[in-house]
Short mmCIF file of C-alpha atoms in Angstrom, two decimals:
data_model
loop_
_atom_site.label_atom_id
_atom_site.label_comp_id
_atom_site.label_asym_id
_atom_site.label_seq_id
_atom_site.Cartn_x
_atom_site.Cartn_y
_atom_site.Cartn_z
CA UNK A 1 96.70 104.01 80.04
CA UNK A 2 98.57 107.50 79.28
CA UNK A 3 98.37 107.72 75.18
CA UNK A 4 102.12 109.48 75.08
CA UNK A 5 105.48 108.19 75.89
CA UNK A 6 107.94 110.92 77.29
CA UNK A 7 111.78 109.50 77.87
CA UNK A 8 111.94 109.25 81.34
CA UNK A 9 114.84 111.91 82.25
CA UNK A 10 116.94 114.28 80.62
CA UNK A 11 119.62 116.80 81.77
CA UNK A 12 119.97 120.76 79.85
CA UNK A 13 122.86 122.80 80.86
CA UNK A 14 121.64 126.40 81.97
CA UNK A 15 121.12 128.54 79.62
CA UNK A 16 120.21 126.50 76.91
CA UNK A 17 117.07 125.24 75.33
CA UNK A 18 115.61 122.23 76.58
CA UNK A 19 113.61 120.05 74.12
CA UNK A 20 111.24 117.62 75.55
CA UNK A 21 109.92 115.14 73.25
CA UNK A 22 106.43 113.41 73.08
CA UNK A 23 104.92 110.71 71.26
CA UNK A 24 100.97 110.36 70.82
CA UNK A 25 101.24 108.11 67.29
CA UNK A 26 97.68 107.03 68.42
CA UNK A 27 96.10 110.85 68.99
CA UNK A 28 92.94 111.67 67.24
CA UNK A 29 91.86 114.74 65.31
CA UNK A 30 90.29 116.62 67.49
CA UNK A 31 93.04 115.59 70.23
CA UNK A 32 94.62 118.61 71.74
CA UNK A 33 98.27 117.85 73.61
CA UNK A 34 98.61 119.68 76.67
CA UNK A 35 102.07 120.18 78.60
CA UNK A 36 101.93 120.40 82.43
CA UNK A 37 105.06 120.34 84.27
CA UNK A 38 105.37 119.66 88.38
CA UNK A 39 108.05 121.33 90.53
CA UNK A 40 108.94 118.72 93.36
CA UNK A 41 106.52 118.99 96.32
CA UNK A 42 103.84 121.20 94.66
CA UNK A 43 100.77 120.97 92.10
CA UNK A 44 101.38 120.69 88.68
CA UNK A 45 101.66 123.88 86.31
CA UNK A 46 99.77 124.09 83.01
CA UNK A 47 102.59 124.77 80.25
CA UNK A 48 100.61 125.00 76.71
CA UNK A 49 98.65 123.45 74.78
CA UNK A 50 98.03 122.83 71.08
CA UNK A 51 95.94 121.21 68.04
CA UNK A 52 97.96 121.22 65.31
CA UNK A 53 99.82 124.85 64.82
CA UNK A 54 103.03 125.68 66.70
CA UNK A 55 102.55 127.63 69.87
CA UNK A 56 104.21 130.00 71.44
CA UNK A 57 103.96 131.31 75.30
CA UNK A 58 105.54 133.02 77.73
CA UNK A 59 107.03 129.98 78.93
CA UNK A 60 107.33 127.38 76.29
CA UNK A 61 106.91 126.87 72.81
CA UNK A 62 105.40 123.93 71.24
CA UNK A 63 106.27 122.33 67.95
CA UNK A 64 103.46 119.54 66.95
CA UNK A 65 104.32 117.38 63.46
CA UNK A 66 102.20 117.91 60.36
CA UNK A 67 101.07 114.43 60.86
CA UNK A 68 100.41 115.02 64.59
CA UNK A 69 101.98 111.32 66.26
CA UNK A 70 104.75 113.46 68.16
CA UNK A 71 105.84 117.16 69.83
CA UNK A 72 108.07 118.97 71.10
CA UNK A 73 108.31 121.31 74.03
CA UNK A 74 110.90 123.76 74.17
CA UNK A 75 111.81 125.64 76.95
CA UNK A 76 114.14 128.35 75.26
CA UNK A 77 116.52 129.44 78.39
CA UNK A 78 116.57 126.67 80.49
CA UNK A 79 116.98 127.75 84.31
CA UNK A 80 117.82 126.15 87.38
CA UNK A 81 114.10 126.98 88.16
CA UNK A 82 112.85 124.37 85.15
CA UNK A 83 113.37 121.54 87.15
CA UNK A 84 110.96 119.38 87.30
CA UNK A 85 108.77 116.73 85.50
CA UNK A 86 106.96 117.38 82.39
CA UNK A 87 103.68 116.06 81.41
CA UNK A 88 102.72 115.79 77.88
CA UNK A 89 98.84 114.90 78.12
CA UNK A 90 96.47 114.02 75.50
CA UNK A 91 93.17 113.90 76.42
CA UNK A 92 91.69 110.40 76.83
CA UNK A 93 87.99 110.36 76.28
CA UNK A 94 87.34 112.58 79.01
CA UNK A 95 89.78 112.68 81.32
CA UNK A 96 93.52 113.96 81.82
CA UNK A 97 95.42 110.62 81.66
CA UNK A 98 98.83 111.34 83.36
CA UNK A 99 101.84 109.19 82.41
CA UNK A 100 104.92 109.16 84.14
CA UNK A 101 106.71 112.34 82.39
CA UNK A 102 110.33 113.62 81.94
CA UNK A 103 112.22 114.65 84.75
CA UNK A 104 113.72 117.43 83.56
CA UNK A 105 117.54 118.23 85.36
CA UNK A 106 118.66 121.67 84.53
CA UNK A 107 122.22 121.80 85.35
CA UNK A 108 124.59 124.52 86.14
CA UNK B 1 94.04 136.81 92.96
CA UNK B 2 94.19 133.50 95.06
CA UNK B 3 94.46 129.97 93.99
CA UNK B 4 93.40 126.76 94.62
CA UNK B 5 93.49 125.93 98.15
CA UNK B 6 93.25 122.68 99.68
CA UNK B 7 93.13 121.76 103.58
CA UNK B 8 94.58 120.37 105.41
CA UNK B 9 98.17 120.05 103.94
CA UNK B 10 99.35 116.81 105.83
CA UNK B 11 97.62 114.30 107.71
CA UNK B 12 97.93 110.70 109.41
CA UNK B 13 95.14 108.85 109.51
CA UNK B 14 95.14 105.14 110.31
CA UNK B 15 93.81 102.10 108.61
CA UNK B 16 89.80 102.02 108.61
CA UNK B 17 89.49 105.53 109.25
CA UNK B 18 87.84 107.95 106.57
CA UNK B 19 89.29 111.14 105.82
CA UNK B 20 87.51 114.60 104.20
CA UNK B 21 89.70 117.00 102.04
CA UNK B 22 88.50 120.32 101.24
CA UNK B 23 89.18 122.28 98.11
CA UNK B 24 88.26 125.75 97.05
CA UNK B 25 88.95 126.45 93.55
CA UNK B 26 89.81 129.82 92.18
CA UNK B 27 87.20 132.50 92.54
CA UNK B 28 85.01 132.00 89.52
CA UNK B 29 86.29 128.70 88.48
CA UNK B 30 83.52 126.22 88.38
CA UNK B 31 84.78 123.16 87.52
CA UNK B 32 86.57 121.15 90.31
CA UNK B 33 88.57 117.83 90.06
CA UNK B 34 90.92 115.42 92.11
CA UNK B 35 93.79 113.31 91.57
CA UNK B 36 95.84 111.18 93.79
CA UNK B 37 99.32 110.99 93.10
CA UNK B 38 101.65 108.07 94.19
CA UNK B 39 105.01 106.96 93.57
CA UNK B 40 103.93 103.59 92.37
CA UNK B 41 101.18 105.10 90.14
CA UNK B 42 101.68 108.84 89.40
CA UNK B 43 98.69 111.24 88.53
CA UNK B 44 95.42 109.28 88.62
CA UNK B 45 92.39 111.24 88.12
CA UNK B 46 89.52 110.57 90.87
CA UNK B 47 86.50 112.60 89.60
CA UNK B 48 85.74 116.12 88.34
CA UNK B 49 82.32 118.27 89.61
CA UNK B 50 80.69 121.21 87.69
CA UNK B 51 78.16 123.47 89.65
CA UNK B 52 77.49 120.44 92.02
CA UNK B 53 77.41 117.58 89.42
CA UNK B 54 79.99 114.88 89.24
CA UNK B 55 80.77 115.18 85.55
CA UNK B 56 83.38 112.49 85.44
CA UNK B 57 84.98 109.62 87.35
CA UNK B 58 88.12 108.07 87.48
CA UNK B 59 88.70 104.09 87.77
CA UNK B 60 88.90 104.32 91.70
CA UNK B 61 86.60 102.14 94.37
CA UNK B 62 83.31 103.67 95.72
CA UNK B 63 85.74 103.74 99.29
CA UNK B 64 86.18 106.99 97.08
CA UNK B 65 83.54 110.13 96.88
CA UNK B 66 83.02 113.61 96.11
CA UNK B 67 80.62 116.44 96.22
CA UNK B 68 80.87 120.15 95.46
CA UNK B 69 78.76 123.27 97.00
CA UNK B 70 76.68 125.86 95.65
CA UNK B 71 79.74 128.17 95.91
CA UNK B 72 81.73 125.82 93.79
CA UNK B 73 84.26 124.17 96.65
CA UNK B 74 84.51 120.91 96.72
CA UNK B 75 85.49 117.77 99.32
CA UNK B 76 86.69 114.64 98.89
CA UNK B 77 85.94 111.67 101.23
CA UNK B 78 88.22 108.35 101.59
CA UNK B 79 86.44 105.76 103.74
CA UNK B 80 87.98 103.14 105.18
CA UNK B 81 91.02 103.66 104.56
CA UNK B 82 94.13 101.35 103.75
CA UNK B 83 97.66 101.76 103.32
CA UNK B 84 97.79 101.83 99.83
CA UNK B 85 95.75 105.22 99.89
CA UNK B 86 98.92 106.75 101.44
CA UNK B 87 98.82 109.94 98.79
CA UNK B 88 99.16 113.04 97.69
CA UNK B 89 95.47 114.06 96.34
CA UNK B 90 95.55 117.04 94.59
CA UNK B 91 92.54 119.28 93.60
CA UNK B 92 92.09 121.31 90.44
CA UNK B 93 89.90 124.25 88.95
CA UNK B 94 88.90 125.07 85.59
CA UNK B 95 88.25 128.76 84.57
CA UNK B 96 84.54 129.34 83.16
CA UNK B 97 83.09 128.31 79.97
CA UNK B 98 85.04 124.90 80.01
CA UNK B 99 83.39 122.29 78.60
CA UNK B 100 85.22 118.70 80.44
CA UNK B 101 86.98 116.75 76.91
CA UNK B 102 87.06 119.67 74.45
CA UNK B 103 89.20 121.93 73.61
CA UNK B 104 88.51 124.52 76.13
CA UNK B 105 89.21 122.04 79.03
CA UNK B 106 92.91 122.37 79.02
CA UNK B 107 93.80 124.81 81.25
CA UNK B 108 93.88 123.22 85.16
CA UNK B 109 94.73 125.35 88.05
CA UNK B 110 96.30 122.72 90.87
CA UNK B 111 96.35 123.38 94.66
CA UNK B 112 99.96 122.02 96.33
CA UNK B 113 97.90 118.94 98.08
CA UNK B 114 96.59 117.26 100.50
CA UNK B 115 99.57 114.11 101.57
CA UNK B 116 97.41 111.77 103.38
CA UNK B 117 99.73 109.14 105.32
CA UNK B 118 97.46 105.60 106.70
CA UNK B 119 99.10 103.90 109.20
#
C-alpha cells in the first residue's frame, strides 16, 4: 500500500500557483518524498524530491513540515500544460509505491 | 540525448498468448525497471534490473519475467496471458551511481509505454 494520501482532484485557474498537498504521517527518517507527475497518455515525469529542507526547481518547489508527516508541491504559474496527475511517492522499503495521485485541472 | 524507448507501442494479444516488451534505457543509465499501469490499480511496480541482475520485484505472478543485457536494455515477458493483464507497462531508467532505496534512487526516466490489450 502507497504510504501518502493525495486528495484525489483539484482545479487552479491559470496563472496561479497550484498547491498540491501530501500526507506521509507514517514516513521514516531517512524517507525521501519524491513528486512525479503524468501527462495523460505518456510516462510519468520526475518533479523533485526532498528529505527534510525546502526545495526549489525549475519546475516546482517543495515545502516538507519540520516534523516531516506532510508536503507541499507548488507549482508557481500554473499552465494549461500542468495538467495532469501528481504523484507524491515515498519510498517503501525498496520500491516506488504509486498511489492514486491528484489530478491536477488547470483551468483557463 | 534520447530517452527511454520502449517497443512496440500498442499491441493485441489474445488470452494464453505471451508477449515480450523491449526497453532501452537512456544511454548510460544502468538501472532498468517496469510497471504496469491500470485503471483499476494504477502504477504497480513489476521488477527493477541493474547490469543484468534483478535487484527487486514487485508482488506480481511468475506469469511475469524480466531480464536485462550486457548493454543495459531490458525485456519483459507476460506468459499466458489473461484479460486482466490488459495494461499499460511502462519501463524506467536510472542515471548511474543509483543505489535502488536510497537517496540517490529518486530520479526515474519513463518511456511513454507499451498498452498491451488481451482479448
Amino acid at each position: 500500500d502507497a504510504k501518502t494520501t493525495q486528495p484525489t482532484s483539484m482545479d487552479c485557474a491559470e496563472g496561479r500557483a497550484a498547491n498540491l498537498p501530501c500526507n506521509h504521517s507514517t514516513i521514516s527518517g531517512n524517507e525521501y518524498v519524491y513528486w512525479y507527475r503524468q501527462i495523460h497518455s505518456q510516462g510519468p515525469q520526475y518533479i523533485i524530491h526532498g528529505l527534510k529542507n525546502n526545495e526549489t526547481n525549475e519546475m516546482a518547489s517543495l515545502i516538507i513540515t519540520e516534523d516531516r508527516k506532510s508536503s507541499t508541491l507548488i507549482l508557481p504559474h500554473a499552465t494549461l500544460r500542468d495538467t495532469a496527475v501528481y504523484y507524491c511517492i515515498v519510498l517503501y522499503g525498496q520500491n516506488f509505491v504509486f498511489g492514486p495521485g491528484t489530478r491536477l485541472s488547470v483551468l483557463p | 540525448k534520447a530517452g527511454v524507448t520502449q517497443t512496440p507501442r500498442y499491441l493485441i494479444k489474445t488470452r494464453g498468448q505471451q508477449v515480450t516488451l523491449s526497453c532501452s534505457p537512456i544511454s548510460g543509465h544502468r538501472s532498468v525497471s517496469w510497471y504496469q499501469q491500470t485503471p483499476g490499480q494504477g502504477l504497480q511496480f513489476l521488477f527493477e534490473y541493474f547490469s543484468e541482475t534483478q535487484r527487486n520485484k514487485g508482488n506480481f505472478p511468475g506469469r511475469f519475467s524480466g531480464r536485462q543485457f550486457s548493454n543495459s536494455r531490458s525485456e519483459m515477458n507476460v506468459s499466458t496471458l489473461e484479460l486482466g493483464d490488459s495494461a499499460l507497462y511502462l519501463c524506467a531508467s536510472s542515471p548511474p551511481l543509483t543505489r535502488w532505496g536510497q537517496a540517490l534512487a529518486g530520479e526515474l526516466f519513463f518511456g511513454e509505454g507499451s498498452r498491451l490489450t488481451v482479448l
